[in-house]
XYZ file of C-alpha atoms in Angstrom:
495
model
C 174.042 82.591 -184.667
C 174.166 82.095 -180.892
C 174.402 84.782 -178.528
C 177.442 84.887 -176.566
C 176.944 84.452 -172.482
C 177.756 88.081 -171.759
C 175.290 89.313 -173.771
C 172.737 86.704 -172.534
C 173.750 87.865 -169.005
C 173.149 91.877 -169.636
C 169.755 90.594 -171.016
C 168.936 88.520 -168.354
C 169.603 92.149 -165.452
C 166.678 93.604 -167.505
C 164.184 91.305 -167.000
C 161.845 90.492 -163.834
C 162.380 86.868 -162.358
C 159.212 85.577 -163.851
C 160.585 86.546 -167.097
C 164.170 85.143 -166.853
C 162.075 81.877 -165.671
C 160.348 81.699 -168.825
C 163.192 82.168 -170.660
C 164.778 79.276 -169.001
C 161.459 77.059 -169.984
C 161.865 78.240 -173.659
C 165.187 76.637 -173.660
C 163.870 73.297 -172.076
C 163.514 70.562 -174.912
C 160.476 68.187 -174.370
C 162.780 65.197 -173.015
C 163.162 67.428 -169.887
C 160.159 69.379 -169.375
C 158.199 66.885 -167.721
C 160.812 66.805 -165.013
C 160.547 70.506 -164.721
C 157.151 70.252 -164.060
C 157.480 67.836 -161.659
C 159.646 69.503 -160.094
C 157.373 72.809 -159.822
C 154.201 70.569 -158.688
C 156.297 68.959 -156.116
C 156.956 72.417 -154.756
C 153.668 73.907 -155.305
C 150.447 71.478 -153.546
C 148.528 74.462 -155.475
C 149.119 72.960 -159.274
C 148.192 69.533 -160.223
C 148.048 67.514 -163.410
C 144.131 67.143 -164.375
C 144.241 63.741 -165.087
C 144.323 63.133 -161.247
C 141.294 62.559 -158.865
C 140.387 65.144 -156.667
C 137.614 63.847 -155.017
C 138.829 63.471 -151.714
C 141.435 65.759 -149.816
C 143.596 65.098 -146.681
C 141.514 65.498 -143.840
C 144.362 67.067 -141.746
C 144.602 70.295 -144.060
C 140.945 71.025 -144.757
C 140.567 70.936 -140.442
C 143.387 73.453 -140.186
C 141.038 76.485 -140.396
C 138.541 74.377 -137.356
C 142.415 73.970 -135.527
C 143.072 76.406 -131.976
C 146.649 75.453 -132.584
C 148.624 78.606 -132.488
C 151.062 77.021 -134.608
C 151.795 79.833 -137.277
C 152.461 79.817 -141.338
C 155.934 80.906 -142.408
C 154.505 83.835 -144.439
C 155.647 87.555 -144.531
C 153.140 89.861 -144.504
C 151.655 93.119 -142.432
C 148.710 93.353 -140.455
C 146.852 95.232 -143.346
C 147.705 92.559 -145.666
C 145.948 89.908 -143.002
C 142.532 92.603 -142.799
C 142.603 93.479 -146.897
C 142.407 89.833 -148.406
C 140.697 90.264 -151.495
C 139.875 86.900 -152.664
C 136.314 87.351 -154.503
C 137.970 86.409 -158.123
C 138.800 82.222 -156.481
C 135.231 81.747 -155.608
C 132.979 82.613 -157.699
C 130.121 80.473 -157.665
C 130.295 79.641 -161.836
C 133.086 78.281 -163.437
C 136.192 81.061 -163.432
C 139.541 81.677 -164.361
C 140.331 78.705 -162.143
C 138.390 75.555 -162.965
C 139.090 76.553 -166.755
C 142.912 77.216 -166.318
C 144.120 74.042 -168.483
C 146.791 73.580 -170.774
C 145.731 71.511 -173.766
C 144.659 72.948 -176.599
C 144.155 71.842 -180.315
C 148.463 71.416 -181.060
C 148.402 68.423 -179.714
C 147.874 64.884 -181.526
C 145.533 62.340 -179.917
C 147.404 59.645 -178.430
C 146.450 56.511 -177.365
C 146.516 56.283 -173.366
C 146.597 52.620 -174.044
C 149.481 52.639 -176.346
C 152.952 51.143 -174.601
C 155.924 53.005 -175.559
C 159.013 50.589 -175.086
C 162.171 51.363 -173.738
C 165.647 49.864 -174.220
C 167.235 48.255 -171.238
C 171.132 48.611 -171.475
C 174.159 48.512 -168.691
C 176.246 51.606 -168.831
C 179.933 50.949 -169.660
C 180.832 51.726 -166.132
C 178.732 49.273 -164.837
C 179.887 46.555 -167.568
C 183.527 47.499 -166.601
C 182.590 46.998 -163.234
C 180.658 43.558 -163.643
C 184.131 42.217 -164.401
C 186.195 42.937 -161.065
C 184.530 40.085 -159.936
C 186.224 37.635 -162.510
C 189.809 38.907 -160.979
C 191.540 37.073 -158.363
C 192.507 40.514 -156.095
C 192.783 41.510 -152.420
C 190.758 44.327 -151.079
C 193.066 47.204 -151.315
C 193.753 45.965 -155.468
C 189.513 45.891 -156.040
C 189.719 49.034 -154.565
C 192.667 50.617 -156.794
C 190.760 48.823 -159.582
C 187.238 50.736 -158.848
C 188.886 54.037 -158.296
C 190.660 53.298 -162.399
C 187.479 51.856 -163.569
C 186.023 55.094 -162.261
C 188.529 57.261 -163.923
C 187.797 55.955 -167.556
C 186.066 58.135 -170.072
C 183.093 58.012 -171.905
C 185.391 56.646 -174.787
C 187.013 53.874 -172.978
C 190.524 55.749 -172.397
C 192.510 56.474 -168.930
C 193.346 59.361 -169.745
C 194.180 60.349 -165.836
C 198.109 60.452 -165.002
C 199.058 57.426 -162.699
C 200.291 59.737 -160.118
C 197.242 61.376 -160.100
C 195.507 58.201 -159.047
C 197.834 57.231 -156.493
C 196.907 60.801 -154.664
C 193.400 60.268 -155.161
C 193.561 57.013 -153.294
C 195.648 58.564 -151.045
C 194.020 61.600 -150.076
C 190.187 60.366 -150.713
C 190.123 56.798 -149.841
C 193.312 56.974 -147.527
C 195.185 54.335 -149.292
C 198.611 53.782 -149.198
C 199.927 52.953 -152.588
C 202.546 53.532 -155.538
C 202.654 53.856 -158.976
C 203.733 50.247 -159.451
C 201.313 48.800 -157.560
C 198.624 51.049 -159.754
C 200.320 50.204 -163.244
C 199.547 46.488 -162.254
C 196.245 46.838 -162.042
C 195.639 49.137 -164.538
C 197.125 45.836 -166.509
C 194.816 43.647 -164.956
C 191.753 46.063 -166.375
C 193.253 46.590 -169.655
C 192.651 42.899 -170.164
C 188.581 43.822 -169.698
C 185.856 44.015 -172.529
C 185.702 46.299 -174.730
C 189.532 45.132 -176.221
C 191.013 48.270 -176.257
C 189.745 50.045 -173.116
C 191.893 51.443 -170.284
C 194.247 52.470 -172.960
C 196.405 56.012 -172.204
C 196.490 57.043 -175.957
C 194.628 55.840 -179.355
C 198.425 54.127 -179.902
C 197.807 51.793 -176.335
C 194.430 51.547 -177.671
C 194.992 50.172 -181.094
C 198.254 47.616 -179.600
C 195.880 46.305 -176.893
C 193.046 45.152 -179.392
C 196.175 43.479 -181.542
C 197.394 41.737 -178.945
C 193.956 40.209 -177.911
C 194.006 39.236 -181.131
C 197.553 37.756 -181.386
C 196.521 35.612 -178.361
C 193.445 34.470 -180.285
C 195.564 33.334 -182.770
C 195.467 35.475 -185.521
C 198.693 36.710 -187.492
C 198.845 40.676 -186.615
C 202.520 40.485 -186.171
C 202.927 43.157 -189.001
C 200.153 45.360 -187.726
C 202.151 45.661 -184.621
C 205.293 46.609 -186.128
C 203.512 49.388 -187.535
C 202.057 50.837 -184.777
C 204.727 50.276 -182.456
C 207.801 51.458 -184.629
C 205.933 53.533 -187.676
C 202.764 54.965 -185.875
C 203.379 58.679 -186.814
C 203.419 57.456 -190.321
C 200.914 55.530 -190.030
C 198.689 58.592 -189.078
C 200.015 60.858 -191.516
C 199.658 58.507 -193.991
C 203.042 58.360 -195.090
C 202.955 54.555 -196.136
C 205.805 54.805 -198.472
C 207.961 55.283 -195.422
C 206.202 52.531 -193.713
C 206.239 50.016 -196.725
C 210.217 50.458 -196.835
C 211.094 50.006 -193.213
C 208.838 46.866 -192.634
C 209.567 45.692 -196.717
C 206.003 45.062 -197.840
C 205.157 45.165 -200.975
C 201.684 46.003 -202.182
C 199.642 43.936 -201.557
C 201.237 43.183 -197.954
C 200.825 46.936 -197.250
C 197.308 47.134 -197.788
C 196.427 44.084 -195.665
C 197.855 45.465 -192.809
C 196.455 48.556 -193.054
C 193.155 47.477 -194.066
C 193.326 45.109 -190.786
C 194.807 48.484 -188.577
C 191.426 50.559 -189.739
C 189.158 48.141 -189.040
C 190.330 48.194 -185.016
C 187.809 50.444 -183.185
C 189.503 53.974 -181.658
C 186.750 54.361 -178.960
C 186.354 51.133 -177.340
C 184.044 52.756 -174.807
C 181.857 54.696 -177.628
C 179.534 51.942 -178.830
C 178.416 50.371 -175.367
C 174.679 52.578 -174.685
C 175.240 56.096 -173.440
C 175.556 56.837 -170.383
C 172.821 59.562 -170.379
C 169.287 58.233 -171.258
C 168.361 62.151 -172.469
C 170.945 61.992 -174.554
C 171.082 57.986 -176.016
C 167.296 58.678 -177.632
C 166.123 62.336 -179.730
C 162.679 63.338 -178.540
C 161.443 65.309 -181.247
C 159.329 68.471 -179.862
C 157.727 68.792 -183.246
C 155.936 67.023 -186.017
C 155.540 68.117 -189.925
C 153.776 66.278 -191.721
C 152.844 66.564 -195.680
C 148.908 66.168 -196.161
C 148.898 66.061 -199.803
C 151.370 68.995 -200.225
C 149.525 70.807 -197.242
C 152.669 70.959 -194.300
C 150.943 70.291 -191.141
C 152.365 70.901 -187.843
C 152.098 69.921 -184.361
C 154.006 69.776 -180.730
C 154.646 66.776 -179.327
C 151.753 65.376 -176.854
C 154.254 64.676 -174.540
C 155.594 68.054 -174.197
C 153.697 69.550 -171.608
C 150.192 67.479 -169.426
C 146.594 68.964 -168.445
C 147.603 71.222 -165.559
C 145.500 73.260 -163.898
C 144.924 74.778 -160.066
C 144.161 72.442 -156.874
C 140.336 71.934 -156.726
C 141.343 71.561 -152.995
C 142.681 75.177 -152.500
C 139.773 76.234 -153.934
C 137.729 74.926 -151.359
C 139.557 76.377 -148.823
C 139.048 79.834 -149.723
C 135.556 79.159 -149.896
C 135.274 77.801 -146.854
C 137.151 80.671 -145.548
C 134.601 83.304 -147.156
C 131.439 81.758 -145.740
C 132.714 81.569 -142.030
C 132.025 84.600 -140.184
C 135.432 84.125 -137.844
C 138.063 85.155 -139.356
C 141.359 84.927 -136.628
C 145.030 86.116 -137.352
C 145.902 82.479 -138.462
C 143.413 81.836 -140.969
C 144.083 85.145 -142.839
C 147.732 84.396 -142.569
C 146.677 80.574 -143.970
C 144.573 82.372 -146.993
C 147.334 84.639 -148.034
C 150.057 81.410 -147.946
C 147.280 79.871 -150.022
C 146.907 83.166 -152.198
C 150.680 83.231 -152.958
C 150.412 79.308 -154.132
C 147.539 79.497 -156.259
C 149.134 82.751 -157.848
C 152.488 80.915 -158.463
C 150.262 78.039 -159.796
C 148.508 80.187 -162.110
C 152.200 81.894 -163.621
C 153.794 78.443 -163.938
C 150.652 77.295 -166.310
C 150.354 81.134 -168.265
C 154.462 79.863 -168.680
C 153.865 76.748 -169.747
C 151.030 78.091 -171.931
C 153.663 81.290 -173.238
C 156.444 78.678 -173.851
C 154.253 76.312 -176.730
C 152.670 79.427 -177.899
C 156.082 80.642 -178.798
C 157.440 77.149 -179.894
C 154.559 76.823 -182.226
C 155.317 80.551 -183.863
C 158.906 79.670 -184.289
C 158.543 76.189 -185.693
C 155.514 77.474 -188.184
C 157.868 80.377 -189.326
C 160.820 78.135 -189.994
C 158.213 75.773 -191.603
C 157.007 78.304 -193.860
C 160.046 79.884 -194.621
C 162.112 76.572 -195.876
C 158.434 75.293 -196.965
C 160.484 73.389 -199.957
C 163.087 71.458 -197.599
C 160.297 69.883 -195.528
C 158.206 68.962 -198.876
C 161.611 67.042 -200.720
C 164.228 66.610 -198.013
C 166.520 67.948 -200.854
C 169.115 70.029 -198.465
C 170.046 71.960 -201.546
C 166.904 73.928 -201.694
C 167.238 75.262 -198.112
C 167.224 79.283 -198.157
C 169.657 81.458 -196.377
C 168.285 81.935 -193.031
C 169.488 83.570 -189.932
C 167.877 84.197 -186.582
C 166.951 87.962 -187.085
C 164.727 86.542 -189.970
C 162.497 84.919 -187.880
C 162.679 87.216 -185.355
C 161.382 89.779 -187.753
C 158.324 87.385 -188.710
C 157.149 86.552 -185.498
C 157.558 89.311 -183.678
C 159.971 87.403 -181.034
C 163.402 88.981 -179.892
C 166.452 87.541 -181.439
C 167.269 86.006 -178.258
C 164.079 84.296 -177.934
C 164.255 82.659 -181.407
C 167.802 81.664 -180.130
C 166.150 79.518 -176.916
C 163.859 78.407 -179.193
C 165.946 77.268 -181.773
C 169.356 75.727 -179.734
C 167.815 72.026 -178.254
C 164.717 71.208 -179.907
C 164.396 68.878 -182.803
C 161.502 68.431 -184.932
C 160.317 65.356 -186.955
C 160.144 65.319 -190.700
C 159.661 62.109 -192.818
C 163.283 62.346 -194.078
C 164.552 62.208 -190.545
C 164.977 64.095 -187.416
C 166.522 67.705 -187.419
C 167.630 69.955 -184.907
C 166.147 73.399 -185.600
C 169.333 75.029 -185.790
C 170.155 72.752 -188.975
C 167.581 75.319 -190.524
C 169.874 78.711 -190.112
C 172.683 79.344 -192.208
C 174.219 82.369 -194.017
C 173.822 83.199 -197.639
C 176.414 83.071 -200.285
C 176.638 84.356 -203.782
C 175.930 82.919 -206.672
C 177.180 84.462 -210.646
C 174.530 84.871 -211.059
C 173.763 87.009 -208.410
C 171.276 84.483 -206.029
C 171.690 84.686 -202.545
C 172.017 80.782 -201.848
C 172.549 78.993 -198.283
C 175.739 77.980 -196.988
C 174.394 74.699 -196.214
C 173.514 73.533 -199.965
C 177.244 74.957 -200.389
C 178.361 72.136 -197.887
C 175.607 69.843 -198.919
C 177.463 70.042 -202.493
C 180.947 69.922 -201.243
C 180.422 66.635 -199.726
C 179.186 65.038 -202.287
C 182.143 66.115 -204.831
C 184.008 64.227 -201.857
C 182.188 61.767 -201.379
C 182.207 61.020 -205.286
C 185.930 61.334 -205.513
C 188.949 58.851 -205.826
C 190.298 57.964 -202.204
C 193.363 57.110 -204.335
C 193.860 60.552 -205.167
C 191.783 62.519 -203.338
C 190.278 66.489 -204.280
C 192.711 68.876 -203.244
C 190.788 72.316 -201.546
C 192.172 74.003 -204.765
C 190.210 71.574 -207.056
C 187.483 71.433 -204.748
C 187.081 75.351 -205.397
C 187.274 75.544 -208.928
C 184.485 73.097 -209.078
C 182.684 75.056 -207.069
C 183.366 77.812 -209.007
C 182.819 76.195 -212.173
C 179.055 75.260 -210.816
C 178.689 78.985 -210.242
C 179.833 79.373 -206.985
C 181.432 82.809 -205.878
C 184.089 81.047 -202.899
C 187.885 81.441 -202.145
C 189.516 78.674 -201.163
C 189.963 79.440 -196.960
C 185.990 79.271 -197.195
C 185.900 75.564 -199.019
C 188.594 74.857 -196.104
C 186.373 76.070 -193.492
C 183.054 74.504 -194.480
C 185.200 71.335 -195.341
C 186.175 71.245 -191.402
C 182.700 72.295 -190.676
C 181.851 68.794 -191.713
C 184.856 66.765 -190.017
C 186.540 66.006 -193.416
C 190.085 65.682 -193.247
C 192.266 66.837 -195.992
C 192.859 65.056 -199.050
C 196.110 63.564 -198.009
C 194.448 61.745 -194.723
C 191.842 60.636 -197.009
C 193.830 58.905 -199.177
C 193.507 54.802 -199.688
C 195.412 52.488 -200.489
């Protein structure tokens, strides 16, 4: 459904710069628009959020057309351009284009300015890891070695850097002198950190290091080891008929220790916050609500404030058209001012462009899976690809694409991306074009329904499917089946 970069590129050559740049906004989701925009009205003194007081202005730039300093703007521009300023449409004496060159309009919810919205405080895992050098009796070239492993560690809790790697890193970046050994020992020293488990090499390291905590603590995991040191190939493949005859367990025994094995945790470093903020909390840029079977949509009031064009420029090129001198350096400071309030005005008709276009989408995709968002029943989503919507809204493919790949939209039976909406059709006996996804939605629930003693092969899974009507070869139920991260029936086999 997405388009592939090169094609996105040869797109991209056609258009003008103001279009590829509000392309780029289309495809900014509404946690990180506002630090677009303050981005742009950092680099623009011509655009400013309405909200804001403009009742007084800096002294220093209103005197700069009164100023004899010869100091000039950094502005290209011809002597005709200086004598031929046109600028009769930015001061009108009523109201214009730019006093009423806001943003809101009636797609946003009312929100209460007094309303607090809280925010969790958490450490990242790096930092936690870090906390803990302290606790470790070490010289200043081992806290060192230690920081530059801590640093290496992935978002997961592994090392998954070779030691000889590190020791050139030190070497070449910090310019210490140092060995494998000497690494390996600390690396030891932070394995011993909270999370159990983290600093590990491999999900085998992993696993031992969390039983071994454990064995300290006291608790009998002596078989549990055995198994993972001596059987852990088995043990993933879920050959425990191998393992119960080396280690002679019986039953019972077996499923103990392997009960106790999947309980460990394989990412030690997954559950401690996220390290990205933008990505630990799902700002939804939509909202559908059911009004008494009416669906009722609207952006998020976050996604975009009141902007609108300085009041201060404004006054500038009024001053500028009452006085009757008019030098080489005040034309030059008009046009500079011109160019500003021109940029200003694009960035807001962007801003404007981009939630017009959002709101088309999102009320087309609405419409056109009307009975998802009035059950939450994923089996009654239609087949629906990107050139459908594009066809209903008028909107390139591509557009739809933007629109569609990071934005998430609130329902009352959760929070969806919008590309959980698009998905091919299959056919039915019957001949019904049906979606893919109520396909999937109904293959994981014949395996979620299933005995984990003896799992659904993808043979039986596909003459269920077919029996329910379902026109699909087997390499399909395979493929959707790994669409959804479900292993095959062996490796979900209990005990």
């Amino acid at each position: 459904m997405a388009l592939s970069q090169s094609l996105q590129q040869k797109l991209l050559q056609k258009l003008s710069p103001q279009q590829i740049q509000l392309m780029k906004l289309l495809q900014v989701p509404t946690a990180n628009l506002e630090e677009r925009i303050k981005e742009e009205l950092e680099e623009n003194p011509a655009l400013e959020v309405s909200e804001e007081s403009h009742d007084e202005y800096d002294n220093e730039t209103k005197d700069e057309f009164d100023s004899s300093d010869e100091e000039d703007f950094d502005v290209d521009g011809s002597e005709d351009e200086y004598d031929n300023i046109d600028i009769s449409e930015y001061v009108g004496d009523e109201d214009g284009e730019i006093a009423d060159y806001k943003l809101r309009d009636d797609n946003y919810p009312e929100m209460d300015d007094k309303k607090v919205v809280p925010y969790k405080i958490e450490t990242s895992f790096h930092e936690h890891l870090l906390s803990q050098l302290g606790m470790l009796k070490m010289n200043d070239k081992e806290r060192r070695i230690a920081e530059q492993i801590v640093g290496s560690i992935d978002d997961d809790g592994y090392l998954r850097r070779e030691t000889a790697a590190i020791v050139d890193d030190l070497a070449f970046r910090q310019n210490i002198d140092t060995n494998e050994q000497e690494v390996e020992k600390v690396i030891r020293l932070v394995q011993q950190f909270d999370p159990p488990g983290v600093c590990a090499r491999d999900l085998q390291e992993c696993l031992l290091l969390q039983l071994h905590r454990q064995q300290i603590g006291g608790r009998n995991v002596d078989k549990a080891i055995d198994v993972l040191t001596d059987y852990f190939d088995e043990f993933t493949k879920k050959h425990y008929d191998k393992i119960q005859r080396g280690l002679n367990l019986d039953d019972e025994g077996l499923k103990d220790v392997i009960g106790h094995i999947i309980r460990l945790t394989p990412k030690p470093g997954g559950n401690h916050g996220d390290i990205n903020k933008a990505e630990s909390y799902v700002v939804p840029d939509f909202f559908v609500y059911n009004n008494g079977g009416k669906l009722e949509l609207t952006l998020n009031s976050k996604n975009a404030p009141d902007l609108r064009i300085s009041e201060g420029y404004r006054d500038m090129l009024r001053e500028y058209d009452k006085g009757s001198k008019k030098d080489k350096r005040q034309k030059e400071a008009i046009l500079f001012i011109k160019q500003k309030i021109d940029a200003a005005k694009w960035f807001i008709d962007a801003i404007k462009q981009r939630q017009h276009t959002l709101s088309s989408v999102m009320e087309t995709i609405m419409s056109y899976q009307r009975e998802f968002f009035l059950t939450g029943d994923e089996t009654t989503l239609k087949p629906m690809i990107l050139k459908d919507i594009a066809e209903r809204t008028g909107l390139d493919i591509s557009t739809v694409s933007r629109v569609a790949n990071s934005k998430f939209v609130q329902t009352e039976f959760g929070t969806y991306r919008l590309k959980f909406f698009f998905s091919e059709s299959l056919s039915t006996d019957s001949g019904e074009e049906v979606s893919t996804r109520e396909v999937k939605k109904i293959l994981s629930d014949l395996i979620e329904g299933e005995s984990k003693k003896k799992p659904l092969s993808d043979e039986k899974l596909t003459e269920l499917l077919q029996e329910k009507g379902y026109n699909i070869a087997r390499r399909t139920v395979a493929k959707y089946r790994e669409q959804l991260n479900i292993p095959v029936a062996r490796l979900r086999k209990e005990l």
